[in-house]
Amino acid sequence: AEGWDVVDLTTYPLESPAVVTMERADVMNNGMLLVNEWHSRPEDFSEAALVSIGNYTDGKLQVDNYNLRLFPVAIDAYRAAVEDAAAQGLSNYMVDGAYRSMDDQNALFQKALDRYKDRYKGDELIAKAKKSVNYPGTSEFNSGLSFTVRLYKSGDAAVTGSNYVETAEGKWMNENCWRYGLIFRFPKADYPLPGTLDKSYKTGVSVSLDAYRYVGKGHAAVMHHLNLCMEEYVEFLQEHPYIAVYEDGVLRYEIVRQYVGDDAASFNVTVTRNCKDYVTSMDNMGHVITVFEY
């Protein structure tokens, strides 16, 4: 009756089902596209819907520069979090890193190759470079849904030079970002919060990076309450492809993972007529994941 519960419904049918046809391009960037060392960004990924964070918010969000871009769903979630933080007297958040194009990622990776080319050759050189820079197409920042944050206040060196995760602002964001559909993307032992379990063996990233990723509220709630990183959550859905999520005994979400293949431009997805709303997203593993909100 109290708290959050995740219930496996895999052996049960989805109630009041209906089949809808969806376009691959329409669901690719809705939140759950897994991009990491083992899952490259799809070749048909489109940058068309990316927007400047600064322009999109009319300058209401601090950004390092107006060239930083994300998909609007990620900006909307982050803006809601920043506005709620401001209501509690927490401010000075600034986005200092966001989407990287393939050209950007290629340039970064080439710099890493140049740095080590006198000591390593062939596959050893590539492996060494990958320890500091993701191979193009495998960086979370190639997704358009991830960004990094720090604090900045003009003329205030104490705020600007602060260790973000140790500030009240950083602690609040890391404790509450899930409520807005965001996750801290690369948890390490005791980072960003004391008691955080090390997930670097799953994410493939072991550096301390204040990076957030938009996944959507339903997914973020499950990840938070089951203490799962994004990779672990996809594995969880592989084993439990139909779950129900309850808050204080009230159904909040149902989440269903369905196979659609890797190549079809459109496909059929089973949905339920009972929900208030739903969002379907590709997982970059031949499946789509639909969150039904109640």
Tab-separated table of C-alpha atoms in Angstrom:
chain	number	residue	atom	x	y	z
A	1	ALA	CA	0.000	0.000	0.000
A	2	GLU	CA	3.025	2.311	0.376
A	3	GLY	CA	5.983	2.944	-1.867
A	4	TRP	CA	6.752	1.693	-5.367
A	5	ASP	CA	6.233	-1.846	-6.610
A	6	VAL	CA	7.180	-3.472	-9.906
A	7	VAL	CA	5.069	-6.526	-10.774
A	8	ASP	CA	5.925	-9.051	-13.492
A	9	LEU	CA	2.897	-9.659	-15.752
A	10	THR	CA	4.758	-11.504	-18.506
A	11	THR	CA	2.448	-14.539	-18.428
A	12	TYR	CA	-0.673	-12.344	-18.675
A	13	PRO	CA	-2.199	-10.782	-21.804
A	14	LEU	CA	-2.384	-7.031	-22.272
A	15	GLU	CA	-5.965	-5.995	-21.513
A	16	SER	CA	-8.190	-4.366	-24.172
A	17	PRO	CA	-5.521	-4.742	-26.871
A	18	ALA	CA	-5.359	-2.912	-30.172
A	19	VAL	CA	-2.740	-2.971	-32.921
A	20	VAL	CA	-1.313	0.291	-34.248
A	21	THR	CA	1.195	0.856	-37.042
A	22	MET	CA	4.208	2.962	-36.113
A	23	GLU	CA	7.054	4.465	-38.111
A	24	ARG	CA	10.591	3.585	-37.070
A	25	ALA	CA	11.695	7.210	-37.490
A	26	ASP	CA	8.930	8.431	-35.173
A	27	VAL	CA	9.904	6.230	-32.221
A	28	MET	CA	13.690	6.149	-32.553
A	29	ASN	CA	14.414	9.128	-30.318
A	30	ASN	CA	11.690	8.817	-27.671
A	31	GLY	CA	14.054	7.851	-24.877
A	32	MET	CA	15.186	4.238	-24.775
A	33	LEU	CA	17.628	4.089	-27.703
A	34	LEU	CA	20.588	2.265	-26.136
A	35	VAL	CA	23.893	3.694	-27.339
A	36	ASN	CA	27.096	2.389	-25.792
A	37	GLU	CA	30.309	0.517	-26.530
A	38	TRP	CA	28.355	-2.546	-27.668
A	39	HIS	CA	25.405	-0.889	-29.430
A	40	SER	CA	26.214	1.676	-32.098
A	41	ARG	CA	23.773	4.387	-33.039
A	42	PRO	CA	21.558	3.250	-35.948
A	43	GLU	CA	22.714	4.307	-39.394
A	44	ASP	CA	19.302	5.859	-40.132
A	45	PHE	CA	19.487	8.138	-37.077
A	46	SER	CA	18.364	11.654	-37.995
A	47	GLU	CA	19.536	14.953	-36.522
A	48	ALA	CA	16.585	16.839	-38.007
A	49	ALA	CA	14.644	17.295	-34.759
A	50	LEU	CA	17.612	18.461	-32.665
A	51	VAL	CA	17.305	22.040	-31.406
A	52	SER	CA	19.553	24.572	-29.719
A	53	ILE	CA	18.935	24.388	-25.980
A	54	GLY	CA	19.384	28.122	-25.607
A	55	ASN	CA	17.101	29.075	-28.479
A	56	TYR	CA	14.458	26.486	-27.593
A	57	THR	CA	14.155	27.879	-24.056
A	58	ASP	CA	14.532	31.562	-25.055
A	59	GLY	CA	17.667	31.756	-22.940
A	60	LYS	CA	15.909	30.623	-19.763
A	61	LEU	CA	18.338	27.717	-19.289
A	62	GLN	CA	22.021	28.470	-18.821
A	63	VAL	CA	24.171	26.890	-21.512
A	64	ASP	CA	27.872	27.056	-22.212
A	65	ASN	CA	27.026	28.121	-25.760
A	66	TYR	CA	24.016	28.236	-28.068
A	67	ASN	CA	25.430	25.523	-30.326
A	68	LEU	CA	24.580	22.860	-27.737
A	69	ARG	CA	21.686	20.784	-29.076
A	70	LEU	CA	19.308	18.103	-27.774
A	71	PHE	CA	15.965	16.624	-28.719
A	72	PRO	CA	13.103	18.669	-27.197
A	73	VAL	CA	11.914	15.845	-24.906
A	74	ALA	CA	15.239	15.950	-23.064
A	75	ILE	CA	15.213	19.738	-22.797
A	76	ASP	CA	11.628	19.783	-21.489
A	77	ALA	CA	12.454	17.246	-18.777
A	78	TYR	CA	15.591	19.080	-17.683
A	79	ARG	CA	13.814	22.452	-17.685
A	80	ALA	CA	11.053	21.074	-15.428
A	81	ALA	CA	13.691	19.801	-13.004
A	82	VAL	CA	15.584	23.111	-12.983
A	83	GLU	CA	12.368	25.078	-12.405
A	84	ASP	CA	11.420	22.909	-9.424
A	85	ALA	CA	14.951	23.226	-8.045
A	86	ALA	CA	14.702	27.031	-8.362
A	87	ALA	CA	11.481	26.973	-6.332
A	88	GLN	CA	13.591	25.530	-3.528
A	89	GLY	CA	16.302	28.149	-3.840
A	90	LEU	CA	18.667	26.018	-5.937
A	91	SER	CA	20.032	27.641	-9.081
A	92	ASN	CA	23.069	28.260	-11.305
A	93	TYR	CA	22.759	25.008	-13.262
A	94	MET	CA	24.457	25.162	-16.649
A	95	VAL	CA	24.518	22.625	-19.485
A	96	ASP	CA	28.117	22.449	-20.688
A	97	GLY	CA	27.935	19.421	-22.983
A	98	ALA	CA	25.247	17.909	-25.220
A	99	TYR	CA	24.847	16.304	-28.651
A	100	ARG	CA	27.917	15.385	-30.679
A	101	SER	CA	27.638	14.803	-34.397
A	102	MET	CA	29.532	11.951	-36.002
A	103	ASP	CA	32.013	14.516	-37.328
A	104	ASP	CA	32.537	15.833	-33.797
A	105	GLN	CA	33.020	12.342	-32.410
A	106	ASN	CA	35.363	11.406	-35.256
A	107	ALA	CA	37.497	14.474	-34.525
A	108	LEU	CA	37.710	13.613	-30.821
A	109	PHE	CA	38.609	10.021	-31.563
A	110	GLN	CA	41.244	11.060	-34.091
A	111	LYS	CA	42.865	13.290	-31.458
A	112	ALA	CA	43.057	10.278	-29.156
A	113	LEU	CA	44.622	8.196	-31.919
A	114	ASP	CA	47.171	10.936	-32.606
A	115	ARG	CA	48.018	11.115	-28.902
A	116	TYR	CA	49.001	7.439	-28.716
A	117	LYS	CA	50.119	6.597	-32.274
A	118	ASP	CA	53.818	6.776	-31.420
A	119	ARG	CA	53.462	4.027	-28.803
A	120	TYR	CA	50.693	1.808	-30.203
A	121	LYS	CA	49.723	0.405	-33.581
A	122	GLY	CA	46.708	-1.276	-35.185
A	123	ASP	CA	44.110	-2.782	-32.847
A	124	GLU	CA	46.180	-1.864	-29.777
A	125	LEU	CA	46.069	1.800	-30.801
A	126	ILE	CA	42.290	1.727	-31.261
A	127	ALA	CA	41.803	-0.052	-27.915
A	128	LYS	CA	43.961	2.536	-26.157
A	129	ALA	CA	42.103	5.444	-27.755
A	130	LYS	CA	38.742	3.936	-26.758
A	131	LYS	CA	39.735	4.112	-23.086
A	132	SER	CA	39.488	7.904	-23.199
A	133	VAL	CA	37.097	8.593	-26.106
A	134	ASN	CA	34.181	6.513	-27.347
A	135	TYR	CA	34.446	5.131	-30.854
A	136	PRO	CA	32.263	7.217	-33.214
A	137	GLY	CA	28.640	6.104	-33.002
A	138	THR	CA	29.036	4.474	-29.574
A	139	SER	CA	29.084	7.603	-27.420
A	140	GLU	CA	26.055	8.406	-25.295
A	141	PHE	CA	26.463	11.958	-26.582
A	142	ASN	CA	25.725	10.754	-30.108
A	143	SER	CA	22.135	10.052	-28.959
A	144	GLY	CA	20.800	13.613	-28.690
A	145	LEU	CA	19.281	12.686	-25.322
A	146	SER	CA	22.297	13.095	-23.011
A	147	PHE	CA	23.983	16.160	-21.558
A	148	THR	CA	26.404	17.223	-18.831
A	149	VAL	CA	25.789	19.805	-16.132
A	150	ARG	CA	27.868	22.004	-13.838
A	151	LEU	CA	27.252	25.175	-11.847
A	152	TYR	CA	28.043	28.638	-13.170
A	153	LYS	CA	27.473	32.135	-11.792
A	154	SER	CA	29.036	35.129	-13.459
A	155	GLY	CA	31.549	36.843	-11.177
A	156	ASP	CA	31.291	34.175	-8.479
A	157	ALA	CA	34.362	31.967	-8.556
A	158	ALA	CA	33.179	29.919	-5.577
A	159	VAL	CA	30.018	28.773	-7.374
A	160	THR	CA	31.655	28.306	-10.747
A	161	GLY	CA	34.598	26.403	-9.321
A	162	SER	CA	32.543	24.164	-7.029
A	163	ASN	CA	32.523	20.371	-7.221
A	164	TYR	CA	29.035	19.891	-8.677
A	165	VAL	CA	28.173	16.571	-6.997
A	166	GLU	CA	29.035	17.999	-3.564
A	167	THR	CA	26.800	21.061	-3.899
A	168	ALA	CA	23.199	21.248	-2.715
A	169	GLU	CA	22.198	21.741	-6.347
A	170	GLY	CA	24.024	18.633	-7.507
A	171	LYS	CA	22.713	16.495	-4.668
A	172	TRP	CA	19.135	17.605	-5.293
A	173	MET	CA	19.353	16.890	-9.013
A	174	ASN	CA	20.923	13.479	-8.480
A	175	GLU	CA	18.285	12.513	-5.918
A	176	ASN	CA	15.316	13.803	-7.920
A	177	CYS	CA	16.117	13.705	-11.643
A	178	TRP	CA	14.208	10.411	-12.046
A	179	ARG	CA	10.957	12.235	-11.242
A	180	TYR	CA	11.355	14.152	-14.512
A	181	GLY	CA	12.298	11.212	-16.722
A	182	LEU	CA	16.060	11.689	-16.376
A	183	ILE	CA	18.703	9.281	-15.108
A	184	PHE	CA	22.279	9.808	-13.987
A	185	ARG	CA	23.853	7.931	-16.856
A	186	PHE	CA	27.146	6.590	-15.507
A	187	PRO	CA	26.944	5.605	-11.823
A	188	LYS	CA	30.207	4.652	-10.108
A	189	ALA	CA	31.003	3.500	-6.587
A	190	ASP	CA	29.838	6.341	-4.284
A	191	TYR	CA	29.370	8.629	-7.290
A	192	PRO	CA	27.347	10.767	-7.697
A	193	LEU	CA	25.950	10.057	-4.208
A	194	PRO	CA	27.405	8.164	-1.237
A	195	GLY	CA	26.270	4.557	-1.386
A	196	THR	CA	25.914	4.516	-5.193
A	197	LEU	CA	26.775	1.075	-6.537
A	198	ASP	CA	29.403	0.769	-9.233
A	199	LYS	CA	27.800	0.247	-12.642
A	200	SER	CA	30.854	0.983	-14.796
A	201	TYR	CA	31.215	-2.701	-15.683
A	202	LYS	CA	27.789	-2.419	-17.355
A	203	THR	CA	27.958	1.072	-18.841
A	204	GLY	CA	31.553	0.752	-20.025
A	205	VAL	CA	32.318	4.221	-18.602
A	206	SER	CA	34.514	4.480	-15.498
A	207	VAL	CA	35.282	8.218	-15.470
A	208	SER	CA	33.448	10.635	-13.175
A	209	LEU	CA	31.065	12.311	-15.595
A	210	ASP	CA	28.103	14.448	-14.503
A	211	ALA	CA	25.971	13.234	-17.368
A	212	TYR	CA	22.197	12.862	-17.485
A	213	ARG	CA	20.086	10.983	-20.000
A	214	TYR	CA	16.426	11.369	-20.863
A	215	VAL	CA	14.529	8.049	-20.835
A	216	GLY	CA	10.986	9.066	-19.804
A	217	LYS	CA	9.255	9.080	-16.420
A	218	GLY	CA	8.055	5.476	-16.382
A	219	HIS	CA	11.443	4.029	-17.275
A	220	ALA	CA	13.282	6.377	-14.910
A	221	ALA	CA	10.990	5.410	-12.026
A	222	VAL	CA	11.732	1.703	-12.459
A	223	MET	CA	15.469	2.263	-12.872
A	224	HIS	CA	15.543	4.413	-9.750
A	225	HIS	CA	13.560	2.119	-7.498
A	226	LEU	CA	15.246	-1.093	-8.686
A	227	ASN	CA	18.654	0.615	-8.679
A	228	LEU	CA	19.389	-0.260	-12.310
A	229	CYS	CA	21.533	1.538	-14.853
A	230	MET	CA	20.180	1.732	-18.394
A	231	GLU	CA	21.960	-1.418	-19.557
A	232	GLU	CA	20.678	-3.395	-16.575
A	233	TYR	CA	17.154	-2.105	-17.156
A	234	VAL	CA	17.108	-3.350	-20.755
A	235	GLU	CA	18.346	-6.730	-19.500
A	236	PHE	CA	15.566	-6.682	-16.893
A	237	LEU	CA	12.971	-6.082	-19.625
A	238	GLN	CA	14.451	-8.917	-21.666
A	239	GLU	CA	13.584	-11.231	-18.768
A	240	HIS	CA	10.347	-9.441	-17.820
A	241	PRO	CA	8.888	-7.982	-21.044
A	242	TYR	CA	5.582	-6.980	-19.429
A	243	ILE	CA	5.593	-5.239	-16.054
A	244	ALA	CA	3.206	-3.079	-14.051
A	245	VAL	CA	4.453	-0.229	-11.868
A	246	TYR	CA	2.507	0.844	-8.782
A	247	GLU	CA	2.915	3.845	-6.498
A	248	ASP	CA	1.249	3.552	-3.089
A	249	GLY	CA	-0.885	0.724	-4.418
A	250	VAL	CA	-2.112	2.697	-7.454
A	251	LEU	CA	-1.236	1.605	-10.996
A	252	ARG	CA	0.991	4.271	-12.592
A	253	TYR	CA	2.537	2.521	-15.585
A	254	GLU	CA	2.555	-0.659	-17.591
A	255	ILE	CA	5.671	-1.290	-19.657
A	256	VAL	CA	5.832	-3.754	-22.552
A	257	ARG	CA	8.802	-4.746	-24.741
A	258	GLN	CA	7.933	-6.163	-28.178
A	259	TYR	CA	10.057	-7.476	-31.053
A	260	VAL	CA	9.815	-5.562	-34.342
A	261	GLY	CA	13.170	-6.266	-36.033
A	262	ASP	CA	16.011	-3.967	-37.040
A	263	ASP	CA	15.172	-2.994	-40.587
A	264	ALA	CA	11.454	-2.347	-41.098
A	265	ALA	CA	10.539	1.293	-41.734
A	266	SER	CA	7.160	0.635	-40.094
A	267	PHE	CA	5.780	-2.094	-37.860
A	268	ASN	CA	2.746	-3.109	-35.816
A	269	VAL	CA	2.733	-2.597	-32.061
A	270	THR	CA	0.138	-3.926	-29.624
A	271	VAL	CA	-1.221	-1.281	-27.242
A	272	THR	CA	-3.982	-1.171	-24.650
A	273	ARG	CA	-7.060	1.024	-24.889
A	274	ASN	CA	-7.254	1.287	-21.087
A	275	CYS	CA	-4.407	3.752	-20.547
A	276	LYS	CA	-4.448	7.538	-20.389
A	277	ASP	CA	-1.489	7.889	-22.745
A	278	TYR	CA	1.450	5.903	-24.088
A	279	VAL	CA	4.907	6.424	-25.591
A	280	THR	CA	6.794	3.881	-27.683
A	281	SER	CA	10.546	3.930	-28.078
A	282	MET	CA	13.154	1.825	-29.883
A	283	ASP	CA	15.787	0.097	-27.753
A	284	ASN	CA	18.374	-0.411	-30.546
A	285	MET	CA	18.153	-4.179	-30.049
A	286	GLY	CA	15.353	-5.003	-32.484
A	287	HIS	CA	12.577	-4.247	-29.994
A	288	VAL	CA	10.329	-1.367	-29.040
A	289	ILE	CA	9.353	-0.559	-25.473
A	290	THR	CA	5.997	1.048	-24.768
A	291	VAL	CA	5.138	2.850	-21.526
A	292	PHE	CA	1.409	3.036	-20.814
A	293	GLU	CA	0.536	5.776	-18.355
A	294	TYR	CA	-2.491	5.575	-16.035
